Amino acid sequence: MKNFRETLLERAEQLSNDALDSSTPIWRPLTSRDLSKLLGVSVQVLANWRVRDLGPPHHPARRGQGHKRFYRMDQVLAWLTERPSWEFGRAWLLRRGLAPDDADEAYVEWASDIFE
């Protein structure tokens, strides 16, 4: 029987393909509710991971949006696959012809600031 981590790793490839095919930039914030649906876990599991510092990187809401937490899909995929998050941003940009073939981490960071 597979453990939970193995199940998440299997889902990572499908999540990666879906995210890279989406017209929404891969670095756009996801709510805890949206991420829980994508990963197949409850919102409470995400909260537990946050408290125990086990889950994907999360970001607090902007001022005036309450106590919500947001996640970036590129960082979630990096957490699942143990690859750098900028590689997913590069792949998303390349699929749209928005980056040169030799785009590096600095280029992806620059582009994510522009397209945000």
Short mmCIF file of N, CA and C in Angstrom, two decimals, residues 3 23 28 30 36 40 44 48 50 52 54 66 69 71 73 75 77 84 95 104-105 107 113 116:
data_model
loop_
_atom_site.label_atom_id
_atom_site.label_comp_id
_atom_site.label_asym_id
_atom_site.label_seq_id
_atom_site.Cartn_x
_atom_site.Cartn_y
_atom_site.Cartn_z
N ASN A 3 2.13 5.07 0.63
CA ASN A 3 1.97 6.06 1.67
C ASN A 3 1.49 7.37 1.06
N SER A 23 -4.05 28.89 -18.65
CA SER A 23 -3.73 30.26 -19.08
C SER A 23 -3.40 31.15 -17.89
N ARG A 28 0.41 32.76 -9.76
CA ARG A 28 -0.77 33.42 -9.17
C ARG A 28 -1.17 32.71 -7.89
N LEU A 30 -3.14 30.86 -4.92
CA LEU A 30 -4.26 29.94 -4.73
C LEU A 30 -4.69 30.03 -3.28
N SER A 36 -6.37 22.68 -1.39
CA SER A 36 -6.81 21.44 -0.76
C SER A 36 -7.57 20.55 -1.75
N GLY A 40 -6.19 16.99 -2.90
CA GLY A 40 -7.04 15.92 -2.36
C GLY A 40 -6.91 15.78 -0.85
N GLN A 44 -8.02 21.56 6.74
CA GLN A 44 -7.42 21.34 8.05
C GLN A 44 -6.05 20.68 7.94
N ASN A 48 -2.64 22.10 9.43
CA ASN A 48 -1.73 21.30 10.27
C ASN A 48 -0.31 21.32 9.71
N ARG A 50 0.99 23.68 7.94
CA ARG A 50 1.54 25.02 8.20
C ARG A 50 2.09 25.12 9.61
N ARG A 52 3.06 22.78 11.59
CA ARG A 52 4.22 21.89 11.78
C ARG A 52 5.36 22.18 10.81
N LEU A 54 5.51 21.60 7.63
CA LEU A 54 5.72 20.43 6.79
C LEU A 54 5.24 20.62 5.35
N GLY A 66 -8.23 39.63 5.74
CA GLY A 66 -8.42 38.66 6.82
C GLY A 66 -7.19 37.82 7.08
N ARG A 69 -4.56 32.39 3.97
CA ARG A 69 -3.22 32.03 3.52
C ARG A 69 -3.32 31.68 2.05
N TYR A 71 -1.13 30.22 -1.56
CA TYR A 71 -0.05 29.37 -2.04
C TYR A 71 0.19 29.70 -3.51
N MET A 73 1.33 28.00 -7.06
CA MET A 73 1.42 26.66 -7.63
C MET A 73 2.86 26.27 -7.95
N GLN A 75 5.50 27.05 -6.32
CA GLN A 75 6.14 26.66 -5.06
C GLN A 75 5.58 25.34 -4.52
N LEU A 77 4.47 22.89 -6.47
CA LEU A 77 5.10 21.86 -7.30
C LEU A 77 6.56 21.65 -6.91
N PRO A 84 13.58 23.28 -8.14
CA PRO A 84 13.43 24.73 -7.90
C PRO A 84 12.13 25.26 -8.52
N ARG A 95 6.18 27.70 -22.82
CA ARG A 95 5.02 27.15 -23.55
C ARG A 95 4.22 28.25 -24.25
N ASP A 104 16.77 32.19 -17.38
CA ASP A 104 17.27 31.74 -16.09
C ASP A 104 16.35 32.20 -14.96
N GLU A 105 16.78 31.95 -13.75
CA GLU A 105 15.97 32.29 -12.57
C GLU A 105 15.65 33.78 -12.51
N TYR A 107 15.37 35.91 -14.98
CA TYR A 107 14.38 36.23 -16.01
C TYR A 107 12.98 35.84 -15.55
N ASP A 113 7.02 39.26 -11.98
CA ASP A 113 6.66 40.59 -11.48
C ASP A 113 5.84 41.36 -12.50
N GLU A 116 2.21 39.68 -13.01
CA GLU A 116 1.40 39.54 -11.80
C GLU A 116 0.31 40.51 -11.80
#
